[in-house]
Coordinates of C-alpha atoms and ligand atoms in Angstrom, one line a residue:
M1 CA 15.0 81.8 -2.8
R2 CA 14.8 82.7 -6.5
H3 CA 17.7 80.4 -7.2
D4 CA 16.1 77.5 -5.4
D5 CA 12.9 78.2 -7.3
E6 CA 14.7 78.1 -10.6
L7 CA 16.4 74.9 -9.7
F8 CA 13.1 73.3 -8.8
R9 CA 11.5 74.5 -12.0
Q10 CA 14.2 72.9 -14.1
T11 CA 14.1 69.6 -12.2
F12 CA 10.3 69.6 -12.5
S13 CA 10.1 70.1 -16.2
S14 CA 12.9 67.9 -17.3
S15 CA 12.5 65.0 -14.8
P16 CA 11.8 61.5 -16.3
I17 CA 9.6 61.0 -13.3
G18 CA 6.0 62.2 -13.6
M19 CA 5.4 65.1 -11.4
A20 CA 2.3 67.2 -10.6
L21 CA 1.6 70.0 -8.2
V22 CA -1.9 69.5 -6.7
D23 CA -3.9 72.0 -4.6
E24 CA -5.9 71.5 -1.5
R25 CA -9.0 70.6 -3.6
G26 CA -7.1 67.8 -5.3
L27 CA -6.9 69.7 -8.6
I28 CA -3.7 69.7 -10.7
D29 CA -2.0 73.1 -10.8
E30 CA 0.7 72.0 -13.1
A31 CA 2.1 68.7 -14.4
N32 CA 5.3 67.9 -16.2
A33 CA 5.7 66.3 -19.5
S34 CA 6.5 62.8 -18.0
F35 CA 3.3 62.9 -15.9
A36 CA 1.1 63.9 -18.8
A37 CA 2.8 61.3 -21.1
I38 CA 2.2 58.4 -18.6
L39 CA -1.5 59.2 -18.9
G40 CA -1.6 60.0 -22.6
Y41 CA -1.9 63.8 -22.5
V42 CA 0.2 66.9 -23.1
P43 CA 1.1 69.0 -20.0
E44 CA -1.2 71.9 -20.9
E45 CA -4.2 69.6 -20.8
M46 CA -3.6 68.6 -17.2
A47 CA -4.1 71.9 -15.4
G48 CA -7.4 71.9 -13.5
V49 CA -7.9 68.1 -13.8
S50 CA -8.9 66.4 -10.6
M51 CA -6.5 63.7 -9.2
G52 CA -9.6 61.8 -8.1
A53 CA -10.8 61.6 -11.7
L54 CA -7.5 60.1 -12.8
T55 CA -7.4 57.5 -10.1
H56 CA -9.0 54.0 -10.5
P57 CA -12.2 54.0 -8.4
D58 CA -11.0 51.0 -6.3
D59 CA -7.9 52.9 -5.2
A60 CA -9.6 56.3 -4.7
D61 CA -10.7 55.8 -1.1
R62 CA -7.3 54.7 0.1
D63 CA -5.9 57.8 -1.7
A64 CA -8.3 60.1 0.0
D65 CA -7.6 58.7 3.5
L66 CA -3.9 59.2 3.1
R67 CA -4.4 62.7 1.7
E68 CA -6.3 63.6 4.9
G69 CA -3.4 62.3 7.0
L70 CA -1.2 64.6 5.0
A71 CA -3.6 67.6 5.5
A72 CA -3.8 67.0 9.2
G73 CA 0.0 67.1 9.4
E74 CA 0.2 63.5 10.6
L75 CA 2.3 62.4 7.7
P76 CA 5.1 64.3 5.8
Y77 CA 4.5 62.2 2.7
F78 CA 3.0 58.8 1.6
Q79 CA 3.8 56.2 -1.0
L80 CA 1.5 53.8 -2.6
Q81 CA 0.9 51.5 -5.6
A82 CA -2.0 53.1 -7.4
R83 CA -3.9 52.4 -10.6
L84 CA -4.4 55.5 -12.7
V85 CA -6.6 55.7 -15.7
H86 CA -5.0 56.4 -19.0
R87 CA -6.7 58.7 -21.6
S88 CA -7.5 55.5 -23.6
G89 CA -9.3 54.1 -20.5
D90 CA -6.6 51.5 -19.9
I91 CA -5.2 51.1 -16.4
V92 CA -1.7 52.2 -15.6
W93 CA 0.0 50.7 -12.6
T94 CA 2.1 53.4 -10.9
R95 CA 4.2 53.8 -7.8
S96 CA 3.2 57.2 -6.4
T97 CA 4.8 59.4 -3.8
V98 CA 2.8 62.3 -2.5
T99 CA 4.7 65.0 -0.5
R100 CA 3.4 68.0 1.3
I101 CA 4.9 71.3 0.2
G102 CA 5.4 74.0 2.7
D103 CA 4.5 73.8 6.4
A104 CA 1.3 72.5 8.1
T105 CA -0.1 76.1 8.6
A106 CA -0.3 76.9 4.9
P107 CA -3.1 75.5 2.8
L108 CA -2.3 72.0 1.6
R109 CA -0.2 71.8 -1.6
C110 CA 1.3 68.5 -2.7
L111 CA 3.9 67.3 -5.1
V112 CA 2.7 64.0 -6.7
Q113 CA 5.5 61.9 -8.2
V114 CA 4.5 59.0 -10.4
E115 CA 6.4 56.1 -11.9
D116 CA 4.9 53.8 -14.4
V117 CA 5.4 50.3 -13.1
S118 CA 3.0 48.5 -15.6
E119 CA 5.8 46.5 -17.1
V120 CA 6.9 45.2 -13.7
R121 CA 3.3 44.5 -12.8
K122 CA 2.7 42.6 -16.1
A123 CA 5.7 40.5 -15.5
K124 CA 4.5 39.7 -12.0
D125 CA 1.0 38.9 -13.3
L126 CA 2.6 36.6 -15.8
L127 CA 4.5 34.8 -13.1
E128 CA 1.4 34.5 -11.0
R129 CA -0.4 33.1 -14.0
R130 CA 2.4 30.6 -14.7
A131 CA 2.2 29.6 -11.1
Q132 CA -1.5 28.9 -11.4
F133 CA -2.0 27.6 -14.9
D134 CA -0.7 24.6 -16.8
H135 CA 1.5 25.9 -19.6
L136 CA 0.5 23.2 -22.1
T137 CA -3.3 23.4 -21.9
G138 CA -3.7 26.8 -20.3
M139 CA -5.9 25.2 -17.7
P140 CA -5.8 25.8 -14.0
N141 CA -3.1 23.7 -12.3
R142 CA -3.2 22.0 -8.9
S143 CA -2.8 25.1 -6.8
L144 CA -5.5 27.0 -8.5
L145 CA -7.8 23.9 -8.6
L146 CA -7.5 23.5 -4.9
E147 CA -8.1 27.2 -4.3
R148 CA -11.3 27.1 -6.5
T149 CA -12.5 23.9 -5.0
Q150 CA -12.1 25.3 -1.5
H151 CA -14.2 28.3 -2.5
A152 CA -16.8 26.0 -4.0
L153 CA -16.9 23.9 -0.9
T154 CA -17.4 27.0 1.3
R155 CA -20.1 28.4 -1.0
H156 CA -22.0 25.1 -1.0
A157 CA -21.7 24.3 2.7
H158 CA -25.3 25.4 3.4
A159 CA -26.8 25.1 -0.1
D160 CA -29.1 22.5 -1.5
S161 CA -26.7 21.7 -4.3
T162 CA -23.3 20.2 -3.8
V163 CA -19.8 19.8 -5.3
A164 CA -18.4 16.8 -7.1
C165 CA -14.9 15.9 -8.1
L166 CA -13.9 13.8 -11.2
F167 CA -10.4 12.5 -11.4
L168 CA -9.4 11.3 -14.9
D169 CA -6.3 9.5 -16.0
L170 CA -5.7 8.6 -19.6
D171 CA -5.2 4.9 -20.3
H172 CA -1.9 3.8 -21.8
F173 CA -0.8 7.4 -22.5
K174 CA 2.8 6.3 -22.1
L175 CA 2.4 4.2 -25.2
V176 CA 1.5 7.2 -27.2
N177 CA 4.5 9.2 -25.9
D178 CA 6.9 6.2 -26.4
S179 CA 5.7 5.3 -29.9
L180 CA 4.7 8.7 -31.5
G181 CA 7.0 11.0 -29.5
H182 CA 6.3 13.7 -26.9
H183 CA 5.0 16.3 -29.4
A184 CA 2.3 13.9 -30.4
G185 CA 1.6 13.2 -26.7
D186 CA 1.3 16.9 -26.0
R187 CA -1.1 17.4 -28.9
M188 CA -3.2 14.6 -27.7
L189 CA -3.4 16.2 -24.2
V190 CA -4.3 19.6 -25.6
A191 CA -7.0 18.0 -27.8
L192 CA -8.5 16.0 -24.9
A193 CA -8.3 19.0 -22.6
R194 CA -10.5 20.9 -25.0
R195 CA -12.9 18.1 -25.3
M196 CA -13.3 18.0 -21.5
R197 CA -13.7 21.8 -21.4
D198 CA -16.4 21.6 -24.0
A199 CA -18.2 18.8 -22.3
V200 CA -18.8 20.5 -19.0
R201 CA -20.7 23.6 -17.9
P202 CA -19.2 27.1 -17.6
V203 CA -19.2 26.9 -13.8
D204 CA -17.1 23.8 -13.7
T205 CA -13.3 23.9 -13.4
V206 CA -11.3 21.6 -15.6
S207 CA -7.7 21.4 -14.5
R208 CA -4.6 19.5 -15.4
L209 CA -2.5 18.2 -12.5
G210 CA 0.4 17.2 -14.8
G211 CA 1.2 14.2 -17.0
D212 CA -2.0 12.6 -18.2
E213 CA -4.1 13.5 -15.1
F214 CA -7.0 15.8 -15.2
V215 CA -9.4 16.9 -12.5
I216 CA -12.8 18.4 -13.0
V217 CA -14.7 20.1 -10.2
L218 CA -18.4 20.3 -10.7
E219 CA -20.0 23.1 -8.8
N220 CA -23.7 23.6 -8.0
I221 CA -24.6 20.0 -8.9
A222 CA -27.8 18.4 -7.6
G223 CA -26.2 15.1 -6.4
Q224 CA -24.4 12.0 -7.3
S225 CA -26.5 10.9 -10.2
A226 CA -26.3 14.3 -11.8
A227 CA -22.5 14.1 -11.4
E228 CA -22.5 10.6 -13.0
G229 CA -24.5 12.0 -15.9
L230 CA -21.9 14.7 -16.5
L231 CA -19.1 12.2 -16.1
A232 CA -20.7 10.0 -18.8
V233 CA -20.8 13.0 -21.2
V234 CA -17.1 13.7 -20.5
M235 CA -16.1 10.1 -21.0
A236 CA -18.0 9.9 -24.3
A237 CA -16.4 13.1 -25.5
I238 CA -12.9 11.8 -24.8
Q239 CA -13.6 8.5 -26.5
A240 CA -14.4 10.0 -29.9
P241 CA -11.7 8.9 -32.4
L242 CA -8.7 11.3 -32.6
T243 CA -6.1 11.6 -35.3
I244 CA -2.6 12.7 -34.3
D245 CA 0.1 12.9 -36.9
G246 CA -1.9 10.7 -39.2
H247 CA -2.5 8.0 -36.6
Q248 CA -6.0 7.4 -35.6
M249 CA -6.7 6.4 -32.0
V250 CA -9.5 6.0 -29.7
P251 CA -8.4 7.4 -26.3
T252 CA -9.9 6.0 -23.1
V253 CA -9.7 7.1 -19.5
S254 CA -10.1 5.7 -16.1
A255 CA -12.1 7.9 -13.9
G256 CA -12.9 8.3 -10.2
L257 CA -15.9 10.2 -8.8
A258 CA -16.1 11.7 -5.3
M259 CA -18.8 13.8 -3.7
A260 CA -18.3 16.6 -1.2
E261 CA -19.2 15.8 2.4
P262 CA -19.6 18.3 5.2
D263 CA -16.4 20.0 6.5
M264 CA -14.4 18.4 3.8
T265 CA -11.2 20.1 2.6
A266 CA -10.4 20.5 -1.1
E267 CA -7.4 18.2 -0.7
T268 CA -9.5 15.4 0.7
L269 CA -12.1 15.7 -2.0
V270 CA -9.5 15.5 -4.7
R271 CA -7.6 12.7 -3.0
N272 CA -10.9 10.7 -2.7
A273 CA -11.5 11.0 -6.4
D274 CA -7.9 10.0 -7.0
L275 CA -8.3 6.8 -4.9
A276 CA -11.5 6.0 -6.8
M277 CA -9.6 6.5 -10.1
S278 CA -6.8 4.1 -9.0
S279 CA -9.4 1.5 -8.2
A280 CA -10.9 2.0 -11.7
K281 CA -7.4 1.4 -13.2
R282 CA -6.9 -1.7 -11.2
A283 CA -10.3 -3.0 -12.2
G284 CA -9.1 -3.0 -15.8
R285 CA -9.1 0.7 -17.0
N286 CA -11.6 2.5 -19.3
R287 CA -14.2 2.6 -16.5
V288 CA -15.5 4.7 -13.7
A289 CA -15.3 4.0 -10.0
L290 CA -17.2 5.8 -7.2
F291 CA -15.3 6.7 -4.1
H292 CA -16.3 4.9 -0.9
S293 CA -14.6 5.0 2.5
G294 CA -13.2 1.5 2.2
M295 CA -10.9 2.8 -0.5
R296 CA -9.2 5.0 2.0
D297 CA -8.5 2.0 4.2
S298 CA -7.2 -0.1 1.4
A299 CA -4.9 2.7 0.3
I300 CA -3.6 2.9 3.9
V301 CA -3.0 -0.8 3.9
R302 CA -1.2 -0.5 0.5
L303 CA 1.0 2.2 1.9
S304 CA 2.0 0.3 5.0
I305 CA 2.5 -2.9 3.0
E306 CA 4.9 -1.0 0.7
T307 CA 6.9 0.2 3.7
E308 CA 6.9 -3.2 5.4
L309 CA 7.8 -5.0 2.2
R310 CA 11.1 -3.2 2.0
T311 CA 12.2 -4.8 5.3
A312 CA 10.4 -8.1 4.7
I313 CA 12.7 -9.1 1.9
H314 CA 15.7 -8.6 4.2
E315 CA 14.1 -10.0 7.3
G316 CA 13.4 -13.3 5.6
E317 CA 9.6 -12.9 5.9
L318 CA 9.2 -14.0 2.3
V319 CA 8.8 -17.7 1.8
V320 CA 8.4 -19.9 -1.2
H321 CA 5.9 -22.7 -1.5
Y322 CA 6.1 -25.4 -4.0
Q323 CA 3.2 -26.9 -6.0
P324 CA 3.6 -30.1 -8.0
V325 CA 3.3 -30.3 -11.8
V326 CA 2.4 -33.9 -12.8
D327 CA 2.8 -36.0 -15.9
M328 CA -0.8 -36.5 -17.0
R329 CA -0.2 -40.2 -18.0
T330 CA 1.3 -41.3 -14.7
R331 CA 0.3 -38.5 -12.3
Q332 CA 3.8 -38.5 -11.1
T333 CA 5.4 -35.2 -10.1
V334 CA 7.9 -34.0 -12.7
A335 CA 8.3 -30.4 -11.7
F336 CA 7.3 -27.8 -9.1
E337 CA 6.1 -24.3 -9.5
A338 CA 7.7 -21.9 -6.9
L339 CA 5.0 -19.6 -5.5
V340 CA 6.0 -16.8 -3.2
R341 CA 4.2 -16.0 0.1
W342 CA 4.7 -13.4 2.7
Q343 CA 4.7 -14.6 6.3
H344 CA 3.6 -11.3 7.7
P345 CA 4.2 -10.8 11.5
H346 CA 0.7 -9.4 12.1
R347 CA -1.4 -10.2 9.1
G348 CA -0.5 -13.9 8.7
L349 CA 0.3 -15.6 5.5
L350 CA -0.2 -13.2 2.6
L351 CA -0.7 -14.5 -1.0
P352 CA 0.8 -12.8 -4.1
Q353 CA -2.4 -11.1 -5.0
D354 CA -2.1 -9.1 -1.7
F355 CA 1.4 -7.7 -2.5
I356 CA 2.9 -8.5 -5.9
E357 CA 1.2 -5.5 -7.6
I358 CA 2.3 -3.2 -4.8
C359 CA 5.7 -4.6 -5.2
E360 CA 5.7 -3.8 -8.9
D361 CA 4.5 -0.3 -8.3
A362 CA 7.2 0.3 -5.7
N363 CA 10.0 -1.2 -7.8
L364 CA 10.5 -4.0 -5.3
V365 CA 9.7 -6.8 -7.6
V366 CA 13.3 -7.0 -8.8
P367 CA 14.8 -7.8 -5.4
L368 CA 11.8 -10.0 -4.6
G369 CA 12.2 -11.9 -7.9
A370 CA 16.0 -12.4 -7.3
Y371 CA 15.2 -13.8 -3.8
V372 CA 12.6 -16.3 -5.2
I373 CA 15.1 -17.4 -8.0
H374 CA 17.8 -18.0 -5.3
E375 CA 15.4 -19.9 -3.1
A376 CA 14.3 -22.1 -6.0
C377 CA 17.9 -23.0 -6.8
R378 CA 18.6 -23.7 -3.1
F379 CA 15.6 -26.0 -3.1
I380 CA 16.9 -27.9 -6.1
A381 CA 20.4 -28.2 -4.6
A382 CA 19.0 -29.4 -1.3
H383 CA 17.1 -32.3 -2.9
P384 CA 19.3 -34.5 -5.0
E385 CA 16.6 -37.2 -4.9
F386 CA 14.5 -34.9 -7.1
D387 CA 15.7 -34.4 -10.6
G388 CA 12.8 -32.5 -12.2
K389 CA 12.5 -28.8 -12.9
V390 CA 11.4 -25.9 -10.7
L391 CA 9.4 -23.2 -12.5
V392 CA 9.6 -19.6 -11.2
N393 CA 7.3 -16.8 -12.0
V394 CA 8.9 -13.6 -13.2
S395 CA 7.4 -10.2 -13.6
T396 CA 7.7 -8.1 -16.8
R397 CA 9.7 -5.6 -14.8
Q398 CA 12.5 -8.1 -14.1
I399 CA 13.2 -8.6 -17.8
G400 CA 15.5 -6.3 -19.8
G401 CA 16.5 -3.4 -17.6
A402 CA 17.0 -5.4 -14.5
D403 CA 19.3 -8.0 -16.2
L404 CA 17.5 -11.2 -15.3
T405 CA 20.2 -13.2 -17.0
R406 CA 22.8 -12.1 -14.5
V407 CA 20.5 -12.8 -11.6
V408 CA 19.7 -16.3 -12.8
R409 CA 23.4 -17.0 -13.6
T410 CA 24.5 -15.9 -10.2
A411 CA 21.8 -18.0 -8.5
L412 CA 22.8 -21.1 -10.5
E413 CA 26.5 -20.6 -9.8
D414 CA 26.0 -20.0 -6.1
T415 CA 24.1 -23.2 -5.7
G416 CA 25.8 -25.3 -8.4
V417 CA 22.5 -26.0 -10.1
D418 CA 22.3 -26.9 -13.8
P419 CA 20.4 -24.3 -16.0
S420 CA 18.2 -27.1 -17.4
R421 CA 16.6 -27.5 -14.0
L422 CA 15.1 -24.1 -14.0
G423 CA 12.1 -22.7 -15.9
L424 CA 10.8 -19.2 -15.9
E425 CA 7.1 -18.4 -16.2
I426 CA 6.4 -15.2 -18.1
T427 CA 3.1 -13.7 -19.1
E428 CA 2.2 -12.8 -22.7
S429 CA 2.9 -9.1 -22.1
G430 CA 6.3 -10.0 -20.7
M431 CA 7.1 -12.0 -23.8
L432 CA 6.0 -9.1 -26.0
L433 CA 8.3 -6.5 -24.5
A434 CA 9.8 -5.2 -27.6
T435 CA 12.9 -3.6 -26.2
Q436 CA 16.4 -4.6 -27.3
A437 CA 17.4 -5.3 -23.7
A438 CA 14.3 -7.5 -23.0
N439 CA 14.9 -9.6 -26.2
S440 CA 18.5 -10.2 -25.5
D441 CA 17.7 -11.1 -21.8
L442 CA 15.3 -13.7 -23.0
A443 CA 17.6 -15.0 -25.7
A444 CA 20.5 -15.3 -23.3
L445 CA 18.4 -17.2 -20.8
A446 CA 17.2 -19.7 -23.4
S447 CA 20.6 -20.3 -24.8
M448 CA 21.9 -21.0 -21.3
G449 CA 19.4 -23.8 -21.2
V450 CA 16.7 -22.2 -19.0
D451 CA 13.2 -22.9 -20.1
L452 CA 10.9 -20.0 -20.9
I453 CA 7.2 -20.8 -20.3
L454 CA 4.3 -18.7 -21.4
D455 CA 2.1 -18.4 -18.3
D456 CA -1.7 -17.7 -18.2
F457 CA -1.9 -18.3 -22.0
G458 CA -5.1 -17.2 -23.6
T459 CA -5.7 -14.1 -21.4
G460 CA -3.8 -11.7 -23.5
Y461 CA -4.6 -10.4 -26.9
S462 CA -1.3 -10.8 -28.6
A463 CA -0.7 -12.3 -31.9
L464 CA 0.9 -15.7 -31.6
S465 CA 3.5 -14.9 -34.1
S466 CA 4.9 -12.1 -32.1
I467 CA 5.1 -14.2 -28.9
L468 CA 6.8 -17.0 -30.7
Q469 CA 9.7 -14.8 -31.8
N470 CA 11.0 -15.7 -28.3
P471 CA 12.4 -19.2 -27.8
V472 CA 9.4 -20.5 -25.8
A473 CA 9.7 -24.0 -24.4
G474 CA 6.3 -24.5 -22.7
L475 CA 2.9 -23.1 -22.5
K476 CA 0.5 -22.9 -19.5
L477 CA -3.2 -22.6 -20.1
A478 CA -4.9 -20.0 -18.0
R479 CA -7.1 -21.4 -15.2
E480 CA -10.2 -19.7 -16.5
F481 CA -10.2 -22.2 -19.4
T482 CA -9.9 -25.1 -17.1
L483 CA -13.0 -23.9 -15.3
R484 CA -14.8 -24.2 -18.6
L485 CA -13.9 -27.8 -19.3
G486 CA -17.1 -29.8 -20.0
D487 CA -18.7 -26.9 -21.8
R488 CA -18.7 -28.5 -25.2
A489 CA -19.6 -25.3 -27.1
T490 CA -16.3 -23.5 -26.3
G491 CA -14.4 -24.6 -23.2
D492 CA -13.6 -28.1 -24.6
R493 CA -12.8 -26.8 -28.0
I494 CA -10.4 -24.2 -26.8
S495 CA -8.6 -26.7 -24.5
T496 CA -8.3 -29.2 -27.3
A497 CA -7.0 -26.6 -29.8
I498 CA -4.4 -25.1 -27.5
A499 CA -3.1 -28.6 -26.4
S500 CA -2.5 -29.6 -30.0
L501 CA -1.2 -26.1 -30.8
S502 CA 1.5 -26.4 -28.2
D503 CA 2.3 -29.9 -29.3
G504 CA 2.6 -28.8 -32.9
L505 CA 4.9 -26.0 -32.0
G506 CA 7.2 -28.4 -30.1
M507 CA 6.3 -27.0 -26.7
Y508 CA 5.1 -28.8 -23.7
G509 CA 1.6 -27.9 -22.6
I510 CA 0.7 -27.5 -18.9
I511 CA -3.0 -27.2 -17.9
E512 CA -3.3 -25.5 -14.5
G513 CA -6.1 -25.3 -11.9
V514 CA -7.2 -28.9 -12.2
E515 CA -9.3 -29.5 -9.1
T516 CA -11.6 -32.5 -10.0
E517 CA -11.2 -35.9 -11.4
A518 CA -13.7 -34.9 -14.2
Q519 CA -11.4 -32.0 -15.2
F520 CA -8.4 -34.3 -15.1
R521 CA -10.1 -36.9 -17.4
R522 CA -11.1 -34.3 -19.9
A523 CA -7.7 -32.5 -19.9
R524 CA -6.0 -35.9 -20.6
E525 CA -8.4 -36.6 -23.4
H526 CA -7.7 -33.2 -24.9
G527 CA -4.0 -34.1 -25.1
W528 CA -2.5 -32.1 -22.2
A529 CA 0.9 -33.5 -21.3
L530 CA 1.3 -31.9 -17.9
G531 CA -1.1 -30.8 -15.2
Q532 CA -1.1 -28.8 -12.1
G533 CA -3.8 -28.1 -9.6
F534 CA -5.3 -28.8 -6.1
L535 CA -6.2 -32.3 -7.3
F536 CA -2.5 -33.2 -7.5
G537 CA -1.3 -31.1 -4.7
H538 CA -1.5 -27.7 -3.0
P539 CA 1.5 -25.3 -2.8
V540 CA 3.3 -26.2 0.4
P541 CA 6.5 -25.0 2.2
A542 CA 9.8 -26.6 1.1
Q543 CA 10.0 -28.7 4.3
D544 CA 6.5 -30.2 3.7
V545 CA 7.3 -31.4 0.1
S546 CA 7.5 -35.1 0.2
F547 CA 9.9 -36.9 -2.2
D548 CA 9.3 -40.4 -1.0
G549 CA 7.3 -43.0 -2.7
P550 CA 6.3 -43.5 -6.3
G551 CA 4.8 -39.9 -6.5
I552 CA 8.0 -38.5 -7.9
A553 CA 9.1 -39.5 -11.3
H554 CA 12.8 -39.5 -12.1
L555 CA 12.8 -36.8 -14.7
G556 CA 10.5 -38.0 -17.5
S557 CA 11.7 -37.4 -21.0
L558 CA 8.9 -35.0 -21.4
L559 CA 10.8 -32.1 -19.8
H560 CA 14.0 -33.0 -21.5
R561 CA 14.1 -30.8 -24.5
D562 CA 16.8 -29.7 -26.9
P563 CA 16.9 -25.9 -26.5
A564 CA 17.9 -25.5 -30.1
A565 CA 14.7 -27.0 -31.2
A566 CA 12.7 -24.0 -30.0
S567 CA 14.6 -21.4 -32.0
Ligands
C2E601 P1 0.2 -18.3 -11.5 O1 1.6 -18.3 -12.0 O2 -0.9 -18.5 -12.6 O3 0.1 -19.3 -10.4 C1 -0.9 -20.2 -10.2 C2 -1.8 -19.8 -9.1 O4 -3.0 -20.7 -9.1 C3 -1.2 -19.9 -7.7 O5 -1.7 -18.9 -6.9 C4 -1.7 -21.3 -7.2 O6 -1.7 -21.4 -5.8 C5 -3.1 -21.3 -7.8 N1 -3.6 -22.6 -8.0 C6 -2.9 -23.7 -8.3 N2 -3.7 -24.8 -8.4 C7 -5.0 -24.3 -8.2 C8 -6.3 -24.9 -8.3 O7 -6.4 -26.1 -8.5 N3 -7.3 -24.1 -8.0 C9 -7.2 -22.8 -7.7 N4 -8.3 -22.1 -7.5 N5 -6.0 -22.2 -7.7 C10 -4.9 -23.0 -8.0 P2 -0.9 -18.0 -6.0 O8 0.2 -18.7 -5.4 O9 -1.8 -17.2 -5.2 O10 -0.2 -17.0 -7.1 C11 -0.9 -16.1 -7.9 C12 -0.1 -15.5 -8.9 O11 0.9 -14.7 -8.3 C13 0.7 -16.5 -9.8 O12 -0.2 -16.9 -10.8 C14 1.8 -15.6 -10.3 O13 1.4 -14.9 -11.4 C15 2.1 -14.7 -9.2 N6 3.3 -15.1 -8.4 C16 3.4 -16.1 -7.5 N7 4.7 -16.2 -7.1 C17 5.4 -15.2 -7.8 C18 6.8 -14.8 -7.7 O14 7.6 -15.3 -7.1 N8 7.1 -13.7 -8.5 C19 6.1 -13.1 -9.3 N9 6.5 -12.0 -10.1 N10 4.9 -13.5 -9.4 C20 4.5 -14.5 -8.6
MG602 MG1 2.8 -19.2 -12.8
MG603 MG1 -0.8 -19.2 -14.4

């Protein structure tokens, strides 16, 4: 007995684990050095101190319950994670084991063994924080946002006020990243995050979902117009000029606003605001859109169109229609523009406006474009009686990375068509693609003898000099200018100026969207060489194109150009 006692004493005083003997009133008889050190005392100071006074109030009840179980002999010992209070007032997370000493008949005496697990706990807290906060801005991330939004929705279910969700996406953020680098991009995000935080009220949650997407949840808001008011403040804050690495910029955002509805989940509220934001982007960026239920339907339509498009390309549901381009002096057809359509099994004939953009977003525009180029070449090969050109529209995404040159060369070789018979219509932004791959794609096509035509000219904001670095053969005036013909103040002047500009640059000019004889007359007076529009002919399927009669010119000299002259 003595020996055992001695052994226990030694273990008790030298153990690295904190140990204390506690009596039936919960007062410490004796504590070892480790126990005292964990709480910031020396062992002598511990005698007579109540365990209850050392335990965090929130954990005290649980502790008392377990102690009772121990006293009643129901438990031989218990273990728990408990917060103790350090001498400094700080909280120490511990793992405690409380063991009864002696048998159930004797008065309760316990051995309390305590390990400091604060470090482990801190690491866990940090992980939790990482899981809930965006590391760049320190703002709540998606999971914490959804959690808080769900709470807000529950709290406001029966209140007079409501909850609103703002979904913000920076415009052209990729440009900042690509031109100034990721560090500059990060700094911009941090700066804008702070602006948003400062623009809203303390109850609101500003979160970053990743990339350049931010979501703000407005709690306790009176209604839609109050939310719109706050959104206007946020937008204004974002748009103040910002200097990053010596570059001044004026950031803009596209924003969607959605209001909570009864029984709505946090996911739905955020998704509605996201749908509204996408619609603001499509409407031209730097604006706000309000969610309405029609947006959900159109998103569903977009989604199913995307799925169906993948098969449509292989199933031959895409068809190409051909619209004549005429010589303005003779009204004879000298070329056709190839325009894609989708013969949808349920929805009928879909026009490019219904699916081209979805195609671009879903990376389907490259296979679609290759199909249209092949079809156009087959059309030329199938009609030896026609010796004009066919003009095919290409998307920016087909140029450069997707190797448009190879696609065109293959199509020409497969059908035995001469490159001079093909023209490619490219928009201003396509011509402006500054990448090495894009430039060499365009240069290679031009040197093969394929015409590059600037489509929808006048709608972009690019400097003429940068567009003309590419070997451009022709220029098409955007239809919105044709609509303004007859307006002497500007419409006629723009038309005249661009017609003579294209002439002066050695390009052929095409005016599109000519619907009336009056427009035709004016356009001819202004000097347009070529014209296109419903007045001359609608786009029709290949089998409906008629080549008989005097309508078709045998390739006028107009479209015969020396490719070297453009460069
Ligand atoms: P775009 O290249 O500017 O084509 C001219 C559009 O104007 C065509 O619409 C044509 O049907 C329409 N149009 C022609 N004459 C008139 C007229 O007198 N009045 C009116 N109101 N409209 C006229 P469509 O076929 O709906 O094509 C729209 C756009 O879709 C095209 O604009 C082009 O940018 C794009 N697109 C068409 N086919 C393709 C394609 O194969 N690939 C790609 N990437 N885009 C295509
Ligand atoms: Mg076109
Ligand atoms: Mg056009």
